[in-house]
Amino acid sequence: MVAQAEIRREVGTVAEVIAQIDEARDAIWETPPQEVLDLCSGVVPRGTGAKNNYLSTMIFAENELRTLTDEILWFAWVTATRRPESDLATLVAYMDEMGQYKANMNDYVGLPEAGEVMKLYVGGIRKAADLREFADLTESVMTYMNRVHGWVDIGFPWGLVNGFKRVNPLRRIADAQQA
């Protein structure tokens, strides 16, 4: 038996998937998606959150998006565009697993639409015929997910961190030298 979360989405051509992802990105470029507005207001579809709060969910969402965009998708795109000797099948196998996992995590942390876009990507990379198609598809989803990440960062209550000031490490070093 396969868990519902592990079922891969069937998609059209790579070009069709890129067009769908680009359309989704364009729809959220100027205005945050409703799921981000909801998350920033405490509306979390799966009820995710430690101790019945949504700040923890926002922390998880920010972290999931940051690692996805700044590390995982970037790594896949750079590998496909800068290393022509790379094995497409290996990149696809890696991103198939990682992409599906991150899609499910996005859903879990209150971003189900972003999760669906990621699943669309996973379906698309499985049809990529070469590194160029893989890279183009990865670039498309990376720009979409970066935009979602940007909206979450804008809505994040960063002012809360002001209650957790630490001693400036440069001050500690200077004080130690003077002692």
PDB file of C-alpha atoms in Angstrom:
ATOM      1  CA  MET A   1       0.000   0.000   0.000  1.00  0.00           C
ATOM      2  CA  VAL A   2       1.237   3.511  -0.876  1.00  0.00           C
ATOM      3  CA  ALA A   3       0.367   6.470   1.317  1.00  0.00           C
ATOM      4  CA  GLN A   4      -1.677   9.158  -0.437  1.00  0.00           C
ATOM      5  CA  ALA A   5       1.113  11.669   0.208  1.00  0.00           C
ATOM      6  CA  GLU A   6       3.524   9.535  -1.819  1.00  0.00           C
ATOM      7  CA  ILE A   7       1.409   9.224  -4.957  1.00  0.00           C
ATOM      8  CA  ARG A   8       3.113  11.114  -7.777  1.00  0.00           C
ATOM      9  CA  ARG A   9       1.100  13.506  -9.896  1.00  0.00           C
ATOM     10  CA  GLU A  10       0.651  12.727 -13.572  1.00  0.00           C
ATOM     11  CA  VAL A  11       1.359  15.724 -15.775  1.00  0.00           C
ATOM     12  CA  GLY A  12       1.583  16.751 -19.416  1.00  0.00           C
ATOM     13  CA  THR A  13       4.786  17.788 -21.133  1.00  0.00           C
ATOM     14  CA  VAL A  14       7.651  19.595 -19.469  1.00  0.00           C
ATOM     15  CA  ALA A  15       6.713  22.752 -21.394  1.00  0.00           C
ATOM     16  CA  GLU A  16       3.121  22.511 -20.135  1.00  0.00           C
ATOM     17  CA  VAL A  17       4.300  22.071 -16.536  1.00  0.00           C
ATOM     18  CA  ILE A  18       6.618  25.083 -16.818  1.00  0.00           C
ATOM     19  CA  ALA A  19       3.730  27.144 -18.199  1.00  0.00           C
ATOM     20  CA  GLN A  20       1.497  26.082 -15.288  1.00  0.00           C
ATOM     21  CA  ILE A  21       4.136  26.878 -12.670  1.00  0.00           C
ATOM     22  CA  ASP A  22       4.953  30.224 -14.309  1.00  0.00           C
ATOM     23  CA  GLU A  23       1.244  31.085 -14.358  1.00  0.00           C
ATOM     24  CA  ALA A  24       0.981  30.225 -10.655  1.00  0.00           C
ATOM     25  CA  ARG A  25       4.047  32.394  -9.930  1.00  0.00           C
ATOM     26  CA  ASP A  26       2.672  35.321 -11.919  1.00  0.00           C
ATOM     27  CA  ALA A  27      -0.611  35.071  -9.984  1.00  0.00           C
ATOM     28  CA  ILE A  28       1.202  35.645  -6.678  1.00  0.00           C
ATOM     29  CA  TRP A  29       3.883  38.061  -7.844  1.00  0.00           C
ATOM     30  CA  GLU A  30       2.181  41.320  -6.857  1.00  0.00           C
ATOM     31  CA  THR A  31      -0.184  40.020  -4.177  1.00  0.00           C
ATOM     32  CA  PRO A  32       0.445  37.338  -1.557  1.00  0.00           C
ATOM     33  CA  PRO A  33      -1.433  34.093  -2.021  1.00  0.00           C
ATOM     34  CA  GLN A  34      -4.437  33.518   0.230  1.00  0.00           C
ATOM     35  CA  GLU A  35      -2.698  30.605   1.942  1.00  0.00           C
ATOM     36  CA  VAL A  36       0.099  32.924   3.132  1.00  0.00           C
ATOM     37  CA  LEU A  37      -2.410  35.531   4.310  1.00  0.00           C
ATOM     38  CA  ASP A  38      -4.222  32.734   6.157  1.00  0.00           C
ATOM     39  CA  LEU A  39      -1.041  31.364   7.699  1.00  0.00           C
ATOM     40  CA  CYS A  40      -0.046  34.826   8.915  1.00  0.00           C
ATOM     41  CA  SER A  41      -3.482  35.136  10.535  1.00  0.00           C
ATOM     42  CA  GLY A  42      -3.388  31.772  12.278  1.00  0.00           C
ATOM     43  CA  VAL A  43      -5.528  29.856   9.786  1.00  0.00           C
ATOM     44  CA  VAL A  44      -3.700  26.569   9.309  1.00  0.00           C
ATOM     45  CA  PRO A  45      -5.678  23.932   7.340  1.00  0.00           C
ATOM     46  CA  ARG A  46      -4.128  20.900   9.059  1.00  0.00           C
ATOM     47  CA  GLY A  47      -4.140  22.491  12.508  1.00  0.00           C
ATOM     48  CA  THR A  48      -0.357  22.281  12.662  1.00  0.00           C
ATOM     49  CA  GLY A  49       1.260  24.124  15.559  1.00  0.00           C
ATOM     50  CA  ALA A  50       2.897  23.356  18.857  1.00  0.00           C
ATOM     51  CA  LYS A  51       0.904  24.174  22.014  1.00  0.00           C
ATOM     52  CA  ASN A  52      -2.038  25.412  19.904  1.00  0.00           C
ATOM     53  CA  ASN A  53      -0.143  28.369  18.411  1.00  0.00           C
ATOM     54  CA  TYR A  54       0.608  29.233  14.817  1.00  0.00           C
ATOM     55  CA  LEU A  55       3.949  30.960  15.376  1.00  0.00           C
ATOM     56  CA  SER A  56       5.622  27.560  15.498  1.00  0.00           C
ATOM     57  CA  THR A  57       3.939  26.690  12.199  1.00  0.00           C
ATOM     58  CA  MET A  58       5.201  29.909  10.641  1.00  0.00           C
ATOM     59  CA  ILE A  59       8.715  29.079  11.857  1.00  0.00           C
ATOM     60  CA  PHE A  60       8.423  25.638  10.273  1.00  0.00           C
ATOM     61  CA  ALA A  61       7.035  27.125   7.032  1.00  0.00           C
ATOM     62  CA  GLU A  62       9.826  29.693   6.814  1.00  0.00           C
ATOM     63  CA  ASN A  63      12.433  27.001   7.429  1.00  0.00           C
ATOM     64  CA  GLU A  64      10.943  24.558   4.913  1.00  0.00           C
ATOM     65  CA  LEU A  65      10.782  27.239   2.232  1.00  0.00           C
ATOM     66  CA  ARG A  66      14.297  28.526   2.930  1.00  0.00           C
ATOM     67  CA  THR A  67      15.906  25.101   2.723  1.00  0.00           C
ATOM     68  CA  LEU A  68      13.859  24.259  -0.360  1.00  0.00           C
ATOM     69  CA  THR A  69      14.675  27.433  -2.289  1.00  0.00           C
ATOM     70  CA  ASP A  70      18.133  28.387  -1.041  1.00  0.00           C
ATOM     71  CA  GLU A  71      19.573  24.898  -0.854  1.00  0.00           C
ATOM     72  CA  ILE A  72      17.698  22.050  -2.520  1.00  0.00           C
ATOM     73  CA  LEU A  73      16.308  23.697  -5.671  1.00  0.00           C
ATOM     74  CA  TRP A  74      19.406  25.867  -6.040  1.00  0.00           C
ATOM     75  CA  PHE A  75      21.637  22.767  -5.815  1.00  0.00           C
ATOM     76  CA  ALA A  76      19.589  20.940  -8.452  1.00  0.00           C
ATOM     77  CA  TRP A  77      19.535  23.923 -10.805  1.00  0.00           C
ATOM     78  CA  VAL A  78      23.261  24.676 -10.423  1.00  0.00           C
ATOM     79  CA  THR A  79      24.147  21.034 -10.943  1.00  0.00           C
ATOM     80  CA  ALA A  80      22.027  20.787 -14.092  1.00  0.00           C
ATOM     81  CA  THR A  81      23.294  24.083 -15.564  1.00  0.00           C
ATOM     82  CA  ARG A  82      26.961  24.024 -14.597  1.00  0.00           C
ATOM     83  CA  ARG A  83      27.848  20.363 -14.736  1.00  0.00           C
ATOM     84  CA  PRO A  84      27.031  18.978 -18.177  1.00  0.00           C
ATOM     85  CA  GLU A  85      28.481  15.607 -17.168  1.00  0.00           C
ATOM     86  CA  SER A  86      25.758  15.174 -14.520  1.00  0.00           C
ATOM     87  CA  ASP A  87      23.538  12.145 -14.732  1.00  0.00           C
ATOM     88  CA  LEU A  88      19.942  13.169 -15.382  1.00  0.00           C
ATOM     89  CA  ALA A  89      18.514   9.984 -13.890  1.00  0.00           C
ATOM     90  CA  THR A  90      20.341  10.577 -10.599  1.00  0.00           C
ATOM     91  CA  LEU A  91      19.193  14.207 -10.388  1.00  0.00           C
ATOM     92  CA  VAL A  92      15.623  13.184 -11.141  1.00  0.00           C
ATOM     93  CA  ALA A  93      15.697  10.385  -8.550  1.00  0.00           C
ATOM     94  CA  TYR A  94      17.038  12.761  -5.893  1.00  0.00           C
ATOM     95  CA  MET A  95      14.625  15.588  -6.683  1.00  0.00           C
ATOM     96  CA  ASP A  96      11.688  13.210  -7.057  1.00  0.00           C
ATOM     97  CA  GLU A  97      12.102  12.080  -3.454  1.00  0.00           C
ATOM     98  CA  MET A  98      13.135  15.431  -2.020  1.00  0.00           C
ATOM     99  CA  GLY A  99      10.533  17.367  -3.996  1.00  0.00           C
ATOM    100  CA  GLN A 100       7.682  15.103  -2.951  1.00  0.00           C
ATOM    101  CA  TYR A 101       8.801  15.292   0.675  1.00  0.00           C
ATOM    102  CA  LYS A 102       8.989  19.092   0.581  1.00  0.00           C
ATOM    103  CA  ALA A 103       5.616  19.271  -1.182  1.00  0.00           C
ATOM    104  CA  ASN A 104       4.046  17.309   1.658  1.00  0.00           C
ATOM    105  CA  MET A 105       5.799  19.458   4.255  1.00  0.00           C
ATOM    106  CA  ASN A 106       4.493  22.626   2.608  1.00  0.00           C
ATOM    107  CA  ASP A 107       0.997  21.214   2.866  1.00  0.00           C
ATOM    108  CA  TYR A 108       1.589  20.285   6.507  1.00  0.00           C
ATOM    109  CA  VAL A 109       2.761  23.788   7.473  1.00  0.00           C
ATOM    110  CA  GLY A 110      -0.254  25.541   5.972  1.00  0.00           C
ATOM    111  CA  LEU A 111       0.805  26.006   2.366  1.00  0.00           C
ATOM    112  CA  PRO A 112      -1.180  23.352   0.452  1.00  0.00           C
ATOM    113  CA  GLU A 113      -1.211  25.288  -2.840  1.00  0.00           C
ATOM    114  CA  ALA A 114       2.571  25.648  -2.754  1.00  0.00           C
ATOM    115  CA  GLY A 115       2.700  21.924  -2.026  1.00  0.00           C
ATOM    116  CA  GLU A 116       0.593  21.225  -5.111  1.00  0.00           C
ATOM    117  CA  VAL A 117       2.897  23.348  -7.267  1.00  0.00           C
ATOM    118  CA  MET A 118       5.846  21.363  -5.915  1.00  0.00           C
ATOM    119  CA  LYS A 119       4.057  18.110  -6.774  1.00  0.00           C
ATOM    120  CA  LEU A 120       3.500  19.468 -10.276  1.00  0.00           C
ATOM    121  CA  TYR A 121       7.269  19.990 -10.488  1.00  0.00           C
ATOM    122  CA  VAL A 122       7.916  16.432  -9.310  1.00  0.00           C
ATOM    123  CA  GLY A 123       5.644  15.123 -12.048  1.00  0.00           C
ATOM    124  CA  GLY A 124       7.416  17.289 -14.602  1.00  0.00           C
ATOM    125  CA  ILE A 125      10.988  16.309 -13.796  1.00  0.00           C
ATOM    126  CA  ARG A 126      10.071  12.677 -14.280  1.00  0.00           C
ATOM    127  CA  LYS A 127       9.391  13.571 -17.927  1.00  0.00           C
ATOM    128  CA  ALA A 128      12.527  15.660 -18.483  1.00  0.00           C
ATOM    129  CA  ALA A 129      14.406  14.339 -21.502  1.00  0.00           C
ATOM    130  CA  ASP A 130      17.689  16.134 -20.769  1.00  0.00           C
ATOM    131  CA  LEU A 131      19.472  18.404 -18.313  1.00  0.00           C
ATOM    132  CA  ARG A 132      18.171  21.538 -20.090  1.00  0.00           C
ATOM    133  CA  GLU A 133      14.532  20.548 -19.534  1.00  0.00           C
ATOM    134  CA  PHE A 134      15.314  19.570 -15.949  1.00  0.00           C
ATOM    135  CA  ALA A 135      17.061  22.916 -15.346  1.00  0.00           C
ATOM    136  CA  ASP A 136      14.284  24.965 -16.966  1.00  0.00           C
ATOM    137  CA  LEU A 137      11.663  23.209 -14.873  1.00  0.00           C
ATOM    138  CA  THR A 138      13.728  23.594 -11.704  1.00  0.00           C
ATOM    139  CA  GLU A 139      14.272  27.294 -12.400  1.00  0.00           C
ATOM    140  CA  SER A 140      10.535  27.757 -12.874  1.00  0.00           C
ATOM    141  CA  VAL A 141       9.573  26.148  -9.568  1.00  0.00           C
ATOM    142  CA  MET A 142      12.479  27.819  -7.785  1.00  0.00           C
ATOM    143  CA  THR A 143      11.196  31.273  -8.732  1.00  0.00           C
ATOM    144  CA  TYR A 144       7.668  30.341  -7.646  1.00  0.00           C
ATOM    145  CA  MET A 145       8.810  28.953  -4.288  1.00  0.00           C
ATOM    146  CA  ASN A 146      11.141  31.917  -3.744  1.00  0.00           C
ATOM    147  CA  ARG A 147       8.163  34.219  -4.169  1.00  0.00           C
ATOM    148  CA  VAL A 148       6.093  32.228  -1.657  1.00  0.00           C
ATOM    149  CA  HIS A 149       9.072  32.323   0.708  1.00  0.00           C
ATOM    150  CA  GLY A 150       9.319  36.089   0.276  1.00  0.00           C
ATOM    151  CA  TRP A 151       5.656  36.527   1.185  1.00  0.00           C
ATOM    152  CA  VAL A 152       6.034  34.351   4.286  1.00  0.00           C
ATOM    153  CA  ASP A 153       9.095  36.381   5.323  1.00  0.00           C
ATOM    154  CA  ILE A 154       7.179  39.640   4.893  1.00  0.00           C
ATOM    155  CA  GLY A 155       4.316  38.325   7.028  1.00  0.00           C
ATOM    156  CA  PHE A 156       6.538  36.770   9.682  1.00  0.00           C
ATOM    157  CA  PRO A 157       6.419  38.595  13.051  1.00  0.00           C
ATOM    158  CA  TRP A 158      10.158  39.272  13.157  1.00  0.00           C
ATOM    159  CA  GLY A 159       9.674  41.878  15.892  1.00  0.00           C
ATOM    160  CA  LEU A 160       9.222  39.032  18.367  1.00  0.00           C
ATOM    161  CA  VAL A 161      12.918  38.308  18.216  1.00  0.00           C
ATOM    162  CA  ASN A 162      13.652  41.637  19.921  1.00  0.00           C
ATOM    163  CA  GLY A 163      12.738  39.959  23.202  1.00  0.00           C
ATOM    164  CA  PHE A 164      15.641  37.548  22.811  1.00  0.00           C
ATOM    165  CA  LYS A 165      18.682  39.799  22.518  1.00  0.00           C
ATOM    166  CA  ARG A 166      22.115  38.286  23.018  1.00  0.00           C
ATOM    167  CA  VAL A 167      25.362  39.934  23.902  1.00  0.00           C
ATOM    168  CA  ASN A 168      27.096  41.160  20.777  1.00  0.00           C
ATOM    169  CA  PRO A 169      29.907  38.649  20.137  1.00  0.00           C
ATOM    170  CA  LEU A 170      32.241  41.445  19.053  1.00  0.00           C
ATOM    171  CA  ARG A 171      31.718  43.124  22.431  1.00  0.00           C
ATOM    172  CA  ARG A 172      32.572  39.869  24.228  1.00  0.00           C
ATOM    173  CA  ILE A 173      35.799  39.541  22.228  1.00  0.00           C
ATOM    174  CA  ALA A 174      36.798  43.150  22.892  1.00  0.00           C
ATOM    175  CA  ASP A 175      35.969  42.843  26.609  1.00  0.00           C
ATOM    176  CA  ALA A 176      38.018  39.655  26.867  1.00  0.00           C
ATOM    177  CA  GLN A 177      40.997  41.387  25.276  1.00  0.00           C
ATOM    178  CA  GLN A 178      40.760  44.263  27.758  1.00  0.00           C
ATOM    179  CA  ALA A 179      40.505  41.979  30.798  1.00  0.00           C
TER     180      ALA A 179
END
